[in-house]
PDB file of C-alpha atoms in Angstrom:
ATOM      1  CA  UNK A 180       6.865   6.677  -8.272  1.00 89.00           C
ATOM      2  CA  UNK A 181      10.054   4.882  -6.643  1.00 91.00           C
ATOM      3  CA  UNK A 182       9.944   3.738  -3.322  1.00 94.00           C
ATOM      4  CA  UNK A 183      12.913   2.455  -2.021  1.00 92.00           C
ATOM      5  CA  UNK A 184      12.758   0.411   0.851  1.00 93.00           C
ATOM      6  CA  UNK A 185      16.583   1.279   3.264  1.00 90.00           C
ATOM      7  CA  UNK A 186      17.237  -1.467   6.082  1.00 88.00           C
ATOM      8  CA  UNK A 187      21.163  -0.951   6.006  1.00 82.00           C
ATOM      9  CA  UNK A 188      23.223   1.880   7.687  1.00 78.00           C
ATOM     10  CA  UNK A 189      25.856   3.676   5.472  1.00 68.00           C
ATOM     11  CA  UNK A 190      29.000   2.864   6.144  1.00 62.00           C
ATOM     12  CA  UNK A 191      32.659   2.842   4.582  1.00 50.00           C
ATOM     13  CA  UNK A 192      31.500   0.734   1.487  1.00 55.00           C
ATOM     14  CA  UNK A 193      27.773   2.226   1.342  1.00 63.00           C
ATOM     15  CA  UNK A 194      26.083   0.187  -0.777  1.00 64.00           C
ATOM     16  CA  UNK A 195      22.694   1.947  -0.691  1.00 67.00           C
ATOM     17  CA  UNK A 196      24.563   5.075  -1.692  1.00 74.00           C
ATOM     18  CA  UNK A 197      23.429   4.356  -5.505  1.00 77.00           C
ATOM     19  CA  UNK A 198      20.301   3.324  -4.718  1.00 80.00           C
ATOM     20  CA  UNK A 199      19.759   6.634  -2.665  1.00 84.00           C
ATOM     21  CA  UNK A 200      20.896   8.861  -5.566  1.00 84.00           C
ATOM     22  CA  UNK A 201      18.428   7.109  -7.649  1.00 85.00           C
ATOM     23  CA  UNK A 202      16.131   8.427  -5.682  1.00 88.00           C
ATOM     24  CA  UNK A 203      17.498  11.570  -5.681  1.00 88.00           C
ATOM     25  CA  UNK A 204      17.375  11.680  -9.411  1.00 88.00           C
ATOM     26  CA  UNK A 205      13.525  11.065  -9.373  1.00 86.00           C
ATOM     27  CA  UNK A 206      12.495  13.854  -6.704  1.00 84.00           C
ATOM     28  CA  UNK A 207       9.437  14.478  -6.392  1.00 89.00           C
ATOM     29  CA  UNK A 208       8.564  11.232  -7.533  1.00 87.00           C
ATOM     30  CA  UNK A 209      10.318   9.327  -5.146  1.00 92.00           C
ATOM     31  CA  UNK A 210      10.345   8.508  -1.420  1.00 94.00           C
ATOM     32  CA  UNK A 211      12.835   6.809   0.818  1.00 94.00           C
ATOM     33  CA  UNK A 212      11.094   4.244   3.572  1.00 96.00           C
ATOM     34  CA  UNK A 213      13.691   3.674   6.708  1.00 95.00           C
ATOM     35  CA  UNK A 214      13.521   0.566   8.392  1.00 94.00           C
ATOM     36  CA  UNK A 215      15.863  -1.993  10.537  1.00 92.00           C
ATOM     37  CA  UNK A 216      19.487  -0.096  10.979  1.00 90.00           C
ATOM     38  CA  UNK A 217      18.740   2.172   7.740  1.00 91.00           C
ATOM     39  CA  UNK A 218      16.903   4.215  10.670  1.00 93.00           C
ATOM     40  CA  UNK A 219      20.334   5.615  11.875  1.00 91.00           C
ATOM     41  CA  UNK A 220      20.301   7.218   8.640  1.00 90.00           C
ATOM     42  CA  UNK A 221      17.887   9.891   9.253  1.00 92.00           C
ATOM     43  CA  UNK A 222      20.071  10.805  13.011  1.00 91.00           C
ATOM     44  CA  UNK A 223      20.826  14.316  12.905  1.00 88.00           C
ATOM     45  CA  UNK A 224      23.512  15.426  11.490  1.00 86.00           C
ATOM     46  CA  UNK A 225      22.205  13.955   8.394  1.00 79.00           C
ATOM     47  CA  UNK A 226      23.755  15.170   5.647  1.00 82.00           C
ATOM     48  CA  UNK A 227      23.233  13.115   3.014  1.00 85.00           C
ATOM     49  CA  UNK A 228      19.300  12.900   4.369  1.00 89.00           C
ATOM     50  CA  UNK A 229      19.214  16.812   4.219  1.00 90.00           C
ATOM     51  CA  UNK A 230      20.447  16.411   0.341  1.00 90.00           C
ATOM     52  CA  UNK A 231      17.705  14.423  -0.347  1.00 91.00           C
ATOM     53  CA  UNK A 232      14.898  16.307   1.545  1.00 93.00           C
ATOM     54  CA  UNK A 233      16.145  19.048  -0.066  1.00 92.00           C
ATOM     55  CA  UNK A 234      16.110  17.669  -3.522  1.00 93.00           C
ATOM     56  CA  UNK A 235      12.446  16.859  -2.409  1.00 93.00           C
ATOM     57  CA  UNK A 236      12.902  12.928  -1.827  1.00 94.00           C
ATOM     58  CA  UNK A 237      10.201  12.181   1.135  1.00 95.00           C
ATOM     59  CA  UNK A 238      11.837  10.368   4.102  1.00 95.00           C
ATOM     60  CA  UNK A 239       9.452   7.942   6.011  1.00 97.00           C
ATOM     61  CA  UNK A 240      11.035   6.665   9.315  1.00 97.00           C
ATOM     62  CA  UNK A 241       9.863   3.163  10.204  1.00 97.00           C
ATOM     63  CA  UNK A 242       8.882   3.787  14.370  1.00 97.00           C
ATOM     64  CA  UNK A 243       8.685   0.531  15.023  1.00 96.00           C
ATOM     65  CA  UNK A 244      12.594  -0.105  14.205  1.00 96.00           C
ATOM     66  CA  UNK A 245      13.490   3.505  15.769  1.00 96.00           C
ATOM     67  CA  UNK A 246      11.962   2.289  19.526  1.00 96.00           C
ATOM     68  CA  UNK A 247      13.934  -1.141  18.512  1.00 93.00           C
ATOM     69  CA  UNK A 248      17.259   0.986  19.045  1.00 94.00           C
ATOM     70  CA  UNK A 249      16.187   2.664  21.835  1.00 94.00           C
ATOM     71  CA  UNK A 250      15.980   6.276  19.070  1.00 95.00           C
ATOM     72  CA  UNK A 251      13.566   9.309  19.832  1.00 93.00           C
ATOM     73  CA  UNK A 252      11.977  11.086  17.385  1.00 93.00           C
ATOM     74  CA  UNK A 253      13.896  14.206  18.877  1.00 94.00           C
ATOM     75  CA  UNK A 254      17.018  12.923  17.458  1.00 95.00           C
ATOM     76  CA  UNK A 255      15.911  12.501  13.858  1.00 95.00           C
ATOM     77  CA  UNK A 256      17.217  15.494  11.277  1.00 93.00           C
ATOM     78  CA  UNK A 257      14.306  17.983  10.373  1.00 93.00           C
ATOM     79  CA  UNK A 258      11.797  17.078   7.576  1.00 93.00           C
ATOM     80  CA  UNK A 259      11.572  13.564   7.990  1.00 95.00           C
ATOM     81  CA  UNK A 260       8.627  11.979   8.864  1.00 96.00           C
ATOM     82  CA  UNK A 261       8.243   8.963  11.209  1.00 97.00           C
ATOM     83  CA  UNK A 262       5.627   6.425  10.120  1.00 97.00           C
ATOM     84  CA  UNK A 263       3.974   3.097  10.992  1.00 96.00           C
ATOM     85  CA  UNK A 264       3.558  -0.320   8.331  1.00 96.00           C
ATOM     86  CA  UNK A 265      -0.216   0.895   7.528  1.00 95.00           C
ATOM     87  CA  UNK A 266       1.310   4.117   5.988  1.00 96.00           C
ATOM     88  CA  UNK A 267       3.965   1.770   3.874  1.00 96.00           C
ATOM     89  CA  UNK A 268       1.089  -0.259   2.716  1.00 95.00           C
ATOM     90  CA  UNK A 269      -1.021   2.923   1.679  1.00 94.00           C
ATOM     91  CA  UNK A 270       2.331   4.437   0.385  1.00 94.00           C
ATOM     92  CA  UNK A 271       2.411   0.681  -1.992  1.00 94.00           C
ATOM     93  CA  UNK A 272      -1.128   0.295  -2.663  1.00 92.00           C
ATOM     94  CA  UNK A 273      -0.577   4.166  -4.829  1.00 91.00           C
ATOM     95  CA  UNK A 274      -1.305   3.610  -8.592  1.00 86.00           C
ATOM     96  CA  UNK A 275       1.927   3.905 -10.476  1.00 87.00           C
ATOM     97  CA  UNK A 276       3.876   2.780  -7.386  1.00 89.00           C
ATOM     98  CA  UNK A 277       7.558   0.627  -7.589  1.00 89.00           C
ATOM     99  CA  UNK A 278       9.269  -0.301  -4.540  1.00 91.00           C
ATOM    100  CA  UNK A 279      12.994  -1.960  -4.282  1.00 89.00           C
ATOM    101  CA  UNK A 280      14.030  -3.423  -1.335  1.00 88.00           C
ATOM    102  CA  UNK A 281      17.362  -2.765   0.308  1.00 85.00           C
TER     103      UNK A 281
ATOM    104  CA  UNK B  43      -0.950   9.756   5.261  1.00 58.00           C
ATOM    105  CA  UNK B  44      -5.155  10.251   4.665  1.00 54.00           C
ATOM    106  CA  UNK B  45      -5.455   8.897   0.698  1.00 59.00           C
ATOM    107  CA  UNK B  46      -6.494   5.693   0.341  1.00 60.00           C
ATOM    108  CA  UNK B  47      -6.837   3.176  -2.662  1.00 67.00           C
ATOM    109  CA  UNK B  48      -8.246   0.345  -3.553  1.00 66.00           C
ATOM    110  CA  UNK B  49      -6.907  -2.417  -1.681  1.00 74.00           C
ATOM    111  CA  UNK B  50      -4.531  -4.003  -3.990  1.00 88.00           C
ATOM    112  CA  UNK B  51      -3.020  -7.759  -4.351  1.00 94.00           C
ATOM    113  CA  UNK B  52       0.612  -8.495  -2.772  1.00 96.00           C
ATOM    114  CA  UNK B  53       3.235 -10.512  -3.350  1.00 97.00           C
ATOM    115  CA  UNK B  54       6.062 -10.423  -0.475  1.00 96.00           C
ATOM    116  CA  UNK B  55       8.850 -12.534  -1.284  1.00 95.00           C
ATOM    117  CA  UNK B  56      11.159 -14.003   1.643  1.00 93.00           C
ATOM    118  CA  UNK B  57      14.901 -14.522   0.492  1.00 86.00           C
ATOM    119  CA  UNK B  58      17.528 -16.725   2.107  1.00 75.00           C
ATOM    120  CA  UNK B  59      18.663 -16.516   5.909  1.00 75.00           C
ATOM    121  CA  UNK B  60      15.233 -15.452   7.855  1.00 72.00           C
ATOM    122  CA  UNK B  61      17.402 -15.051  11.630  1.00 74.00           C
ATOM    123  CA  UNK B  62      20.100 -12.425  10.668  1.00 75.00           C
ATOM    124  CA  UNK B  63      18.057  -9.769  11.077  1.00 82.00           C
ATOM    125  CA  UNK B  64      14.604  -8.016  11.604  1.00 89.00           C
ATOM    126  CA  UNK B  65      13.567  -8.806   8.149  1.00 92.00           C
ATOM    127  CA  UNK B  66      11.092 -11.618   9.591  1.00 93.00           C
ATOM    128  CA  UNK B  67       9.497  -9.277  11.927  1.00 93.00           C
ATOM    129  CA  UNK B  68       8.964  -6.727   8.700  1.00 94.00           C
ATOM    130  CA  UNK B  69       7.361  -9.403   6.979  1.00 95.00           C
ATOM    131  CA  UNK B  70       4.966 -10.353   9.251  1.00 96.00           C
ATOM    132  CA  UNK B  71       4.204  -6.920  10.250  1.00 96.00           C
ATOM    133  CA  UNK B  72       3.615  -5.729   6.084  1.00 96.00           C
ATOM    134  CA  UNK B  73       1.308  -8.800   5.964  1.00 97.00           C
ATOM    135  CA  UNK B  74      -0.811  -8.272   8.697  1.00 97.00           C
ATOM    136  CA  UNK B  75      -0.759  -4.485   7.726  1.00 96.00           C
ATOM    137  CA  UNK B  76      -1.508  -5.359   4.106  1.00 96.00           C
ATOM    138  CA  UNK B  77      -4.612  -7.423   5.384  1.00 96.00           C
ATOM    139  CA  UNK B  78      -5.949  -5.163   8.052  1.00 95.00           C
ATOM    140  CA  UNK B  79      -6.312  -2.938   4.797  1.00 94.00           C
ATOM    141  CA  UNK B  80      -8.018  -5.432   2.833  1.00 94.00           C
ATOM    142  CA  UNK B  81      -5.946  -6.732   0.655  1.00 95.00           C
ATOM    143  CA  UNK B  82      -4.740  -9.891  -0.492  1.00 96.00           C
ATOM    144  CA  UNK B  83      -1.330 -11.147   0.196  1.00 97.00           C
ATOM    145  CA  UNK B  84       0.742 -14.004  -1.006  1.00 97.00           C
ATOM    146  CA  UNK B  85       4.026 -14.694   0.496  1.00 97.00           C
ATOM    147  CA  UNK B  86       6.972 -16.629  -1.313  1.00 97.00           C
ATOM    148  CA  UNK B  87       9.837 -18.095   0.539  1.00 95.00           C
ATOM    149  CA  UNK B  88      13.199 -19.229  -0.914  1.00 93.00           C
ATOM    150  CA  UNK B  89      16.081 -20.355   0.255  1.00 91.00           C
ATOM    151  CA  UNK B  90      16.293 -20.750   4.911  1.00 90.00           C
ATOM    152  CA  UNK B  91      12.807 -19.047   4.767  1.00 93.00           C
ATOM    153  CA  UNK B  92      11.347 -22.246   3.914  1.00 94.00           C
ATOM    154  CA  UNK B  93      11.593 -23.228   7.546  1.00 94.00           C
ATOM    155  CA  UNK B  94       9.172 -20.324   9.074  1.00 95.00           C
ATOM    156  CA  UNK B  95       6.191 -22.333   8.309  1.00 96.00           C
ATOM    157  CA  UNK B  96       7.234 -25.658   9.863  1.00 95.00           C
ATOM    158  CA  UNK B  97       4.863 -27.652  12.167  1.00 95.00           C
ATOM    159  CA  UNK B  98       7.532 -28.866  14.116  1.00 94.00           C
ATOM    160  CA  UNK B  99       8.354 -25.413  15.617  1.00 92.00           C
ATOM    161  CA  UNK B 100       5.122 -25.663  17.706  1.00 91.00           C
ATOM    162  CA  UNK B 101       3.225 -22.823  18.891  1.00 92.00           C
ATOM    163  CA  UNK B 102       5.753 -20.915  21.133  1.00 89.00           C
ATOM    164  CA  UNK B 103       9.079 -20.252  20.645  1.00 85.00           C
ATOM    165  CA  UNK B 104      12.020 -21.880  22.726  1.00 80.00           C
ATOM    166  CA  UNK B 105      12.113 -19.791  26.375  1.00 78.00           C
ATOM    167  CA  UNK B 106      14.730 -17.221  26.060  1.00 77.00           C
ATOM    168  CA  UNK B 107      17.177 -18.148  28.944  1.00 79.00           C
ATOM    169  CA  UNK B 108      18.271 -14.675  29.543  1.00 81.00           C
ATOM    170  CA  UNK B 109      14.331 -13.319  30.303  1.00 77.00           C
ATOM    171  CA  UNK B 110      13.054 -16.644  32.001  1.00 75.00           C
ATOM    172  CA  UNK B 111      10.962 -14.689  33.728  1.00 78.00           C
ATOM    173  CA  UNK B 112       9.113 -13.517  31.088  1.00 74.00           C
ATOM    174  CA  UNK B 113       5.643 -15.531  31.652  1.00 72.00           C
ATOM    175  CA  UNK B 114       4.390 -15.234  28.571  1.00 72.00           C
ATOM    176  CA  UNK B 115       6.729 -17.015  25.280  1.00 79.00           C
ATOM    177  CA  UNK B 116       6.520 -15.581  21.846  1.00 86.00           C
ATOM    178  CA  UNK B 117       4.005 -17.397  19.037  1.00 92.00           C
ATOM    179  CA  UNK B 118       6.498 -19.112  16.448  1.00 93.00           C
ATOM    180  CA  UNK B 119       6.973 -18.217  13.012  1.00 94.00           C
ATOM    181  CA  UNK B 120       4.730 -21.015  12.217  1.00 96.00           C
ATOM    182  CA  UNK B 121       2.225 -19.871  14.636  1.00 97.00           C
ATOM    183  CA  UNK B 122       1.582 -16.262  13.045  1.00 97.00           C
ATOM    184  CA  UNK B 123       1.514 -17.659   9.862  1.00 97.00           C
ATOM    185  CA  UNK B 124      -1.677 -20.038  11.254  1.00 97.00           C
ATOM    186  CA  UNK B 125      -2.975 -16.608  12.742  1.00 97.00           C
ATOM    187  CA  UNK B 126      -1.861 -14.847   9.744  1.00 96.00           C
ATOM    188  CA  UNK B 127      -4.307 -17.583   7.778  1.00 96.00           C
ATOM    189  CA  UNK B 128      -7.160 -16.965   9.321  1.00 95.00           C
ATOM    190  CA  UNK B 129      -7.380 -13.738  10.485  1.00 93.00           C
ATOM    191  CA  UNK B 130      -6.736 -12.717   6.083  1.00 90.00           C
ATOM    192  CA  UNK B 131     -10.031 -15.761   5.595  1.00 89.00           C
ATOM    193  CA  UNK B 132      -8.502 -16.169   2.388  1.00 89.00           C
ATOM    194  CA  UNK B 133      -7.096 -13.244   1.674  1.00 93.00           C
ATOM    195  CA  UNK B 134      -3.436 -14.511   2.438  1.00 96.00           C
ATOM    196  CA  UNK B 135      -1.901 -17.705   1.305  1.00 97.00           C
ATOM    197  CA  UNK B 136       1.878 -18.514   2.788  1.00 97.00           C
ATOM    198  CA  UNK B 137       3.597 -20.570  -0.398  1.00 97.00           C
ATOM    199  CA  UNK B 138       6.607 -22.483  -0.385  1.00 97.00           C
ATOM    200  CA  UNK B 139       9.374 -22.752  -3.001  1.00 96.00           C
ATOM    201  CA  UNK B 140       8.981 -27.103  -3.834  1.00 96.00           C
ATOM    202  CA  UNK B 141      12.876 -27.028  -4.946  1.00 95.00           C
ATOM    203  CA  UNK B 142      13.921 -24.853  -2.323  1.00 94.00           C
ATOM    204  CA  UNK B 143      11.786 -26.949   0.192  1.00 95.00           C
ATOM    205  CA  UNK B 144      13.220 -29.750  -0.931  1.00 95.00           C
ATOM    206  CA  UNK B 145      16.936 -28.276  -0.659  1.00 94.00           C
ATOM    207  CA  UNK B 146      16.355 -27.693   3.447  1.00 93.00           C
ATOM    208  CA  UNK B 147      14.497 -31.073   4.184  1.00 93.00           C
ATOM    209  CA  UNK B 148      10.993 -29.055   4.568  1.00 92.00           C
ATOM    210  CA  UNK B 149       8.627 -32.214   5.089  1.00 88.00           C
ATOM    211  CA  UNK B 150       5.827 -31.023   6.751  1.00 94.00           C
ATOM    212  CA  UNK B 151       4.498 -27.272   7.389  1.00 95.00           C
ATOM    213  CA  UNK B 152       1.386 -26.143   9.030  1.00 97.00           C
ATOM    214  CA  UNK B 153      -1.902 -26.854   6.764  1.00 96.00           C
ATOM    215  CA  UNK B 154      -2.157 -22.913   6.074  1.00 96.00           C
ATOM    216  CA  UNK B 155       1.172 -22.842   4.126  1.00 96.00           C
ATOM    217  CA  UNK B 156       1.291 -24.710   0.534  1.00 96.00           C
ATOM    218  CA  UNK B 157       4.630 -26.191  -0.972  1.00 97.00           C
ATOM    219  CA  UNK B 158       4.725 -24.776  -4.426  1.00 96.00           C
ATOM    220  CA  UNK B 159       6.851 -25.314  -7.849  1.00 96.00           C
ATOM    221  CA  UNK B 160       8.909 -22.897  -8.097  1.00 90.00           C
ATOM    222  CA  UNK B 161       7.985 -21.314 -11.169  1.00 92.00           C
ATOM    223  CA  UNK B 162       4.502 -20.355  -9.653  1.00 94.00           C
ATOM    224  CA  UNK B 163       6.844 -17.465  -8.135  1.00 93.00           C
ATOM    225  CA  UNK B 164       5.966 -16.135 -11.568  1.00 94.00           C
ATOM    226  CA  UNK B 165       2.252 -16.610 -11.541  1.00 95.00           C
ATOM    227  CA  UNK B 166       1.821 -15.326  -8.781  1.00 96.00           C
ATOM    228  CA  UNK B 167       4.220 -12.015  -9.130  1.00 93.00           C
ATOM    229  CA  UNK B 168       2.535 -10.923 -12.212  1.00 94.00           C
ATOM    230  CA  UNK B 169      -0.704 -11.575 -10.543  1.00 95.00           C
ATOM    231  CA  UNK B 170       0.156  -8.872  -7.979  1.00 95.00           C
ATOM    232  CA  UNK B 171      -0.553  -4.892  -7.824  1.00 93.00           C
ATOM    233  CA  UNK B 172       2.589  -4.655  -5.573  1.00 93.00           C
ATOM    234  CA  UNK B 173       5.411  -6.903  -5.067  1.00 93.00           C
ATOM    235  CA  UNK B 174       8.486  -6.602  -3.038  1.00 93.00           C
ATOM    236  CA  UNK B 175      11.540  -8.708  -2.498  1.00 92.00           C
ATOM    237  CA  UNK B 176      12.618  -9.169   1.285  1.00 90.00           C
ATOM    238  CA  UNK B 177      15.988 -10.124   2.263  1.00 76.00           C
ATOM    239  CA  UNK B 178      18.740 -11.388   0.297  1.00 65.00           C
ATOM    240  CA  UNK B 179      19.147 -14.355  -1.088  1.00 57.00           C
TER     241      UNK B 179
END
């Protein structure tokens, strides 16, 4: 299973973007972890976030670095699922687990 | 998130500039989340990150001047890796890349954090169940 590990927000050169479609490529066996600015990410409208939930990529919202910016959990696109660094570790500790950092 | 396995060995590896962003704070917080779970951590820093463990940065961070205020400072890097240390009873070790060490002018870090050679990156990599790559270098 890939985890990839998001800190950075998309912008006009979005480097993540391949890194993301990786992921996309390995639904189910993949998840996306948000943390630092890659939070804004899963702000509705999310489109590229809905394209990945829908592929069945599971988003994981790092709380921590959504109360950082001031973000409710209201504002996040449906499907996504906020979490707290004992869930990441559980989510690493899984047999058969690789995780990239971003 | 209910399933739980065994706890597992981790390597956490800190790359280059440790202030630019958050990354420090993630560290720390995967650590201490790693060992409240029982498992054994070993963190690797390269490159700036070589400074986090110095014993020259005291206990507290510098007062911030905009919140002076604030009565109680922050613990320093250095600080929560002591606490890090001994709250993991060795469980967690903080190592130190030697040539990267010896790049910044790293003389003398708190006793829980070793200066290493910089190949036992390596060792202790393929020693681990998990192993992620913070930062860039």
């Amino acid at each position: 299973m890939l985890v990839l590990i998001e800190s950075q927000t998309g912008g006009a050169e979005d480097a993540a973007s391949e890194a993301l479609e990786a992921a996309r490529r390995l639904a189910p066996d993949s998840a996306v972890v948000l943390v630092h600015c890659g939070v804004r990410r899963a702000l509705r409208p999310g489109a590229s976030i809905d394209a990945l939930l829908s592929a069945g990529v599971r988003i994981l919202v790092d709380e921590f670095s959504l109360t950082l910016r001031g973000l409710s959990r209201e504002r996040l696109c449906a499907g996504v699922e906020v979490i707290g660094m004992d869930d990441v570790v559980e989510l690493l500790s899984r047999d058969r687990v690789r995780a990239i950092w971003h | 998130m209910a399933r739980r396995d065994p706890p597992k060995r981790f390597f956490l590896g800190m790359m280059g500039t440790p202030y630019r962003d958050e990354t420090v704070t993630t560290l720390f917080r995967l650590a201490d989340a790693a060992i409240a779970a029982g498992s054994h951590v070993d963190v690797w820093c390269c490159g700036g990150s070589v400074h986090l463990a110095d014993a020259s940065l005291g206990a507290e961070k510098p007062r911030d001047i905009s919140q002076i205020e604030e009565p109680s400072p922050a613990p320093s890097t250095a600080a929560l890796v002591t606490a890090l240390a001994r709250r993991g009873a060795g469980a967690f070790q903080w190592n130190i890349c030697r040539y990267c060490a010896e790049e910044h002018g790293v003389v003398a870090p708190v006793p829980e954090a070793r200066i290493r050679p910089s190949l036992h990156f390596v060792k202790l990599m393929s020693e681990a169940d998990v192993s992620l790559i913070l930062g860039r270098k």
